XYZ file of C-alpha atoms in Angstrom:
401
model
C -6.604 19.706 0.432
C -5.665 21.214 3.792
C -9.217 22.512 4.199
C -10.558 19.080 3.276
C -8.376 17.465 5.930
C -9.580 19.976 8.534
C -13.188 19.111 7.750
C -12.370 15.430 8.131
C -10.975 15.886 11.643
C -12.707 14.010 14.440
C -12.088 15.024 18.093
C -12.828 11.456 19.149
C -10.095 10.216 16.789
C -7.371 12.884 16.909
C -4.878 10.705 15.029
C -6.960 8.610 12.619
C -9.872 11.018 12.034
C -9.370 11.758 8.295
C -8.235 8.203 7.567
C -11.258 6.546 9.172
C -13.627 8.892 7.348
C -11.908 8.037 4.068
C -12.316 4.329 4.818
C -16.028 4.880 5.418
C -16.485 7.120 2.365
C -14.973 4.545 -0.020
C -16.826 1.658 1.618
C -13.941 -0.207 3.240
C -15.525 0.206 6.652
C -19.034 -0.931 5.824
C -21.900 1.101 7.340
C -24.553 -0.337 9.633
C -27.350 0.663 7.247
C -28.198 -2.478 5.274
C -28.990 -0.605 2.039
C -25.763 1.404 2.097
C -23.823 -1.746 2.921
C -25.152 -3.549 -0.150
C -24.590 -0.432 -2.247
C -20.898 -0.413 -1.347
C -20.631 -4.154 -1.900
C -22.142 -3.672 -5.360
C -19.582 -0.969 -6.136
C -16.807 -3.309 -5.013
C -18.133 -6.114 -7.208
C -18.341 -3.838 -10.265
C -14.700 -2.752 -9.906
C -13.659 -6.375 -9.368
C -15.467 -7.386 -12.561
C -13.785 -4.518 -14.380
C -10.375 -5.747 -13.215
C -11.199 -9.169 -14.668
C -11.979 -7.530 -18.047
C -8.492 -6.017 -18.018
C -7.030 -9.520 -17.992
C -9.415 -10.595 -20.756
C -8.185 -7.725 -22.922
C -4.623 -9.086 -22.791
C -5.763 -11.909 -25.099
C -6.850 -9.434 -27.771
C -3.662 -7.346 -27.639
C -1.169 -10.194 -27.154
C 0.683 -9.424 -30.411
C 1.525 -5.820 -29.463
C 4.179 -5.560 -26.713
C 3.563 -1.873 -26.013
C -0.146 -2.457 -25.494
C 0.543 -5.451 -23.254
C 2.994 -3.461 -21.126
C 0.540 -0.572 -20.849
C -2.163 -3.025 -19.796
C 0.026 -4.776 -17.208
C 1.083 -1.464 -15.678
C -2.510 -0.643 -14.745
C -3.913 -4.158 -14.354
C -1.447 -5.285 -11.710
C -2.091 -2.158 -9.667
C -5.841 -2.744 -10.010
C -5.352 -6.345 -8.892
C -3.562 -5.119 -5.785
C -6.460 -2.775 -5.062
C -8.985 -5.606 -5.340
C -6.928 -7.840 -3.052
C -6.524 -5.047 -0.515
C -10.249 -4.464 -0.361
C -11.106 -8.170 -0.343
C -8.806 -8.862 2.613
C -9.941 -5.696 4.388
C -13.581 -6.762 4.112
C -12.778 -10.352 5.080
C -10.767 -9.241 8.129
C -12.981 -6.254 8.836
C -13.332 -7.021 12.533
C -9.552 -7.302 12.930
C -9.060 -3.913 11.267
C -11.746 -2.388 13.498
C -9.992 -3.798 16.570
C -6.682 -2.297 15.399
C -8.254 1.106 14.727
C -10.003 1.120 18.113
C -6.757 0.176 19.872
C -4.841 2.951 18.125
C -7.531 5.474 19.048
C -7.737 4.300 22.664
C -3.972 4.269 23.200
C -3.549 7.622 21.453
C -6.227 9.318 23.570
C -4.690 7.902 26.761
C -1.332 9.525 25.966
C -2.797 12.911 25.035
C -3.873 13.562 28.620
C -0.285 13.800 29.856
C 1.374 16.922 31.267
C 4.852 15.801 30.203
C 6.256 18.445 27.834
C 8.515 15.991 25.994
C 5.652 13.590 25.336
C 3.319 16.384 24.210
C 5.915 17.593 21.713
C 6.317 14.064 20.363
C 2.539 13.532 20.065
C 2.041 16.866 18.279
C 4.924 16.150 15.929
C 3.594 12.682 15.098
C 0.069 13.980 14.456
C 1.321 16.695 12.118
C 3.471 14.184 10.296
C 0.457 11.879 9.839
C -1.508 14.722 8.293
C 1.367 15.593 5.964
C 1.907 12.017 4.793
C -1.857 11.600 4.282
C -2.055 14.833 2.278
C 1.022 13.917 0.224
C -0.233 10.435 -0.572
C -3.740 11.545 -1.446
C -2.358 14.284 -3.709
C 0.027 11.881 -5.439
C -2.651 9.254 -5.951
C -5.307 11.574 -7.344
C -2.756 13.287 -9.580
C -2.014 9.845 -11.001
C -5.732 9.118 -11.439
C -6.270 12.429 -13.271
C -3.319 11.701 -15.554
C -4.622 8.200 -16.321
C -8.126 9.497 -17.108
C -7.044 12.468 -19.241
C -4.059 10.796 -20.905
C -6.061 9.949 -24.095
C -7.149 13.610 -24.379
C -3.605 14.875 -23.814
C -2.218 12.555 -26.450
C -4.946 13.397 -28.969
C -4.458 17.173 -28.760
C -0.701 17.256 -28.198
C 0.400 14.607 -30.711
C -0.275 15.626 -34.295
C 0.817 12.288 -35.765
C -1.442 10.343 -33.440
C -4.362 12.650 -34.254
C -3.867 12.177 -37.987
C -3.507 8.408 -37.601
C -6.780 8.216 -35.684
C -8.570 10.273 -38.331
C -7.366 8.149 -41.236
C -8.042 4.896 -39.367
C -4.451 3.625 -39.047
C -4.500 4.024 -35.274
C -7.187 3.417 -32.643
C -8.366 5.617 -29.804
C -6.176 5.400 -26.719
C -8.150 3.884 -23.850
C -8.254 5.288 -20.348
C -7.496 1.786 -19.073
C -6.979 -1.209 -21.323
C -10.034 -3.421 -20.791
C -12.433 -5.638 -22.711
C -16.054 -4.615 -23.291
C -18.793 -6.544 -25.089
C -19.274 -3.810 -27.703
C -17.252 -2.124 -30.419
C -14.807 0.415 -28.932
C -13.716 1.692 -32.337
C -16.881 3.777 -32.733
C -17.308 7.094 -30.953
C -20.356 6.032 -28.842
C -18.744 2.715 -27.902
C -15.453 4.401 -27.035
C -17.122 7.059 -24.865
C -19.175 4.503 -22.923
C -16.094 2.339 -22.374
C -14.095 5.403 -21.289
C -16.793 6.374 -18.787
C -16.748 2.909 -17.201
C -12.941 2.885 -17.198
C -12.836 6.328 -15.581
C -15.257 5.199 -12.878
C -13.052 2.199 -12.118
C -9.926 4.375 -12.030
C -11.517 6.879 -9.619
C -12.964 4.235 -7.328
C -9.785 2.161 -7.418
C -7.806 5.292 -6.542
C -10.103 5.846 -3.570
C -9.488 2.300 -2.426
C -5.715 2.709 -2.601
C -5.591 6.093 -0.844
C -7.868 5.091 2.026
C -6.207 1.703 2.630
C -2.583 2.802 2.258
C -2.813 6.078 4.153
C -4.591 4.310 7.034
C -1.890 1.615 7.190
C 0.894 4.212 7.052
C -0.579 6.307 9.875
C -0.943 3.174 12.004
C 2.755 2.458 11.415
C 3.590 6.001 12.541
C 1.485 5.403 15.657
C 3.425 2.242 16.558
C 6.697 4.132 16.270
C 5.384 7.006 18.413
C 3.964 4.606 21.003
C 7.326 2.864 21.322
C 9.058 6.216 21.797
C 6.467 7.321 24.385
C 6.887 4.034 26.203
C 10.645 4.579 26.308
C 10.128 8.032 27.856
C 7.775 6.599 30.500
C 10.299 3.878 31.351
C 13.061 6.441 31.822
C 10.771 8.362 34.238
C 9.638 5.243 36.080
C 11.340 6.152 39.381
C 11.044 9.906 39.020
C 14.069 12.207 39.078
C 16.922 12.652 41.531
C 15.285 15.782 42.926
C 11.755 14.308 42.876
C 11.875 10.520 43.366
C 8.568 8.675 43.564
C 7.463 6.170 46.188
C 7.805 2.412 45.753
C 4.051 2.068 45.198
C 4.038 4.663 42.411
C 7.137 3.135 40.822
C 5.555 -0.335 40.830
C 2.358 1.048 39.331
C 4.340 2.744 36.543
C 6.267 -0.451 35.858
C 3.043 -2.470 35.590
C 1.577 0.149 33.246
C 4.638 -0.009 30.987
C 4.393 -3.803 30.952
C 0.679 -3.711 30.094
C 1.159 -1.194 27.299
C 3.975 -3.183 25.744
C 2.012 -6.442 25.846
C -0.934 -4.682 24.186
C 1.346 -3.077 21.611
C 2.856 -6.458 20.715
C -0.593 -8.006 20.407
C -1.961 -5.424 17.991
C 1.273 -4.971 16.040
C 1.210 -8.711 15.301
C -2.460 -8.524 14.346
C -1.692 -5.584 12.072
C 1.198 -7.482 10.510
C -0.994 -10.549 9.983
C -3.529 -8.433 8.068
C -0.915 -6.535 6.042
C 1.802 -9.141 5.417
C 0.059 -11.168 2.652
C -0.735 -7.956 0.788
C 2.840 -6.696 1.041
C 4.244 -9.985 -0.255
C 2.291 -9.661 -3.488
C 2.857 -5.902 -3.449
C 6.602 -6.382 -3.775
C 6.230 -8.621 -6.800
C 3.705 -6.301 -8.435
C 5.839 -3.213 -7.810
C 8.899 -4.921 -9.271
C 7.043 -5.710 -12.493
C 5.287 -2.330 -12.576
C 8.524 -0.380 -12.083
C 10.268 -2.456 -14.754
C 7.466 -1.933 -17.277
C 7.157 1.798 -16.575
C 10.918 2.368 -16.825
C 10.966 0.546 -20.167
C 8.091 2.655 -21.485
C 9.886 5.881 -20.513
C 13.009 4.932 -22.486
C 11.090 3.619 -25.504
C 8.596 6.509 -25.731
C 9.452 9.295 -28.190
C 6.857 11.859 -27.064
C 8.108 14.206 -24.332
C 4.596 14.604 -22.899
C 4.079 10.843 -22.817
C 7.436 10.436 -21.091
C 6.399 12.969 -18.446
C 3.087 11.234 -17.787
C 4.747 7.826 -17.546
C 7.441 9.233 -15.250
C 4.785 10.490 -12.846
C 3.309 6.993 -12.763
C 6.784 5.604 -12.028
C 7.211 8.082 -9.159
C 3.873 6.971 -7.729
C 4.869 3.313 -7.910
C 8.187 3.927 -6.171
C 6.587 6.173 -3.530
C 3.981 3.524 -2.677
C 6.552 0.887 -1.818
C 9.085 3.283 -0.280
C 6.616 4.784 2.213
C 5.681 1.337 3.526
C 9.315 0.230 3.861
C 10.394 3.543 5.412
C 7.772 3.561 8.148
C 8.230 -0.119 8.924
C 11.967 0.576 9.190
C 11.221 3.381 11.688
C 9.132 1.040 13.837
C 11.916 -1.556 13.758
C 14.591 0.836 15.033
C 12.246 2.363 17.625
C 11.641 -1.118 19.037
C 15.391 -1.765 19.176
C 15.907 1.410 21.209
C 13.041 0.681 23.611
C 15.183 -1.441 25.950
C 17.358 1.618 26.639
C 14.443 3.285 28.464
C 14.660 1.297 31.726
C 18.438 1.822 31.898
C 17.908 5.587 31.653
C 15.808 5.515 34.821
C 17.051 5.744 38.422
C 17.301 1.946 38.666
C 20.529 2.204 40.679
C 18.653 4.272 43.268
C 16.228 1.447 44.140
C 16.484 -1.817 46.053
C 17.038 -5.285 44.577
C 13.333 -6.155 44.165
C 12.785 -3.199 41.817
C 15.914 -4.068 39.880
C 14.664 -7.631 39.333
C 11.324 -6.350 38.045
C 13.148 -3.942 35.786
C 15.317 -6.748 34.422
C 12.217 -8.772 33.532
C 10.692 -5.737 31.816
C 13.889 -5.132 29.847
C 13.903 -8.766 28.715
C 10.346 -8.336 27.429
C 11.354 -5.196 25.535
C 13.887 -7.258 23.600
C 11.051 -8.527 21.386
C 11.471 -6.677 18.129
C 8.474 -5.092 16.389
C 8.856 -5.160 12.612
C 6.391 -5.721 9.793
C 6.909 -8.313 7.099
C 6.071 -9.222 3.526
C 4.940 -12.794 3.947
C 7.272 -15.287 5.614
C 10.211 -14.341 3.411
C 11.379 -10.831 4.233
C 10.931 -7.805 6.473
C 9.682 -4.406 5.373
C 12.803 -2.286 5.697
C 14.718 0.221 3.601
C 17.211 -2.526 2.728
C 14.355 -4.592 1.302
C 13.182 -1.592 -0.736
C 16.648 -1.188 -2.253
C 16.722 -4.888 -3.130
C 13.388 -4.549 -4.953
C 14.644 -1.521 -6.897
C 17.747 -3.466 -7.913
C 15.588 -6.403 -8.990
C 13.273 -4.142 -11.011
C 16.304 -2.600 -12.732
C 17.592 -6.071 -13.593
C 14.231 -6.985 -15.158
C 14.259 -3.693 -17.060
C 17.770 -4.382 -18.419
C 16.752 -7.885 -19.508
C 13.610 -6.569 -21.223
C 15.532 -3.794 -23.005
C 18.182 -6.177 -24.307
C 15.596 -8.679 -25.529
C 13.947 -5.933 -27.627
C 17.177 -4.693 -29.161
C 18.143 -8.119 -30.531
């Protein structure tokens, strides 16, 4: 995976190189070539149709709670993937503007000779690569488990294998979905499994490219706020090397411009992400509840392990978003300290007035939201976990009566 990331590096995009290439590979950033564009749109339509068949299958398994829960666990995640891609394609120009801004602002800061800023930029870039590698690994591990789960269960569970042979049990599907042919026969089951595996792989590619790109952009906003704070503290130079009034005014204007631009694109980013995160919270609550219930009700140790990994993936998805949004929030709160760390007391009244105006502008908090109802913070994540546990308790008690 590290070698793959190195090959995906782009000198023109030192921060978002691997993420942008992933977006292009999975067809979120549509190519200019008309034939390739329609090819990717066709792939998107096929996965969307497949997601609809997952809902259709609920009607045929409505009398079996375990099958319904297993279906919902995958279907709701697939629905989120479809909505992510649909909104990304619909707001494609907005996402391109955000990506170009991140690249432009990142390149502008990498030309600095400031040791402290260089350390921060290097640290942020390495962290982005680590979080991208971690998320990709977690996602594709989940996809592999989902695809090979029927094989694992068939060879590792003797009772299930015997039940399938004598006809008292059916083949476990890769993903619960409806198909217009008989899945109980070997040919029909294999064809359905192939289509389900394709949807799982492509849906996994959607999730990894979209989520990792959004997470790296959040890391960028935090780093940009911290870099802006450093520049504000150095606005008037040092006691041993003070700068002229002209240079100080130029630095102040640059800090103002950068903050205005940061606010503009952070709000645009939030506008593109917020509707997704609102539904994401609801879906994760249900998904975590269902998965936790399946772990406690499952008797097979292997099945419990596979379901636990899926639970870890679901928790990690939501936690990473809330954690990075929380970081951006606290970095924006600390930004106003930057001007006060400068040599403001060393300058005349006109500079102090300008600095006061700049500090007032810095009071605008940057934080990402989940719709109009709540902010993406660690506190929100804990509330969702508590809610999911409450749903799980209610579901468990209803089954024991």
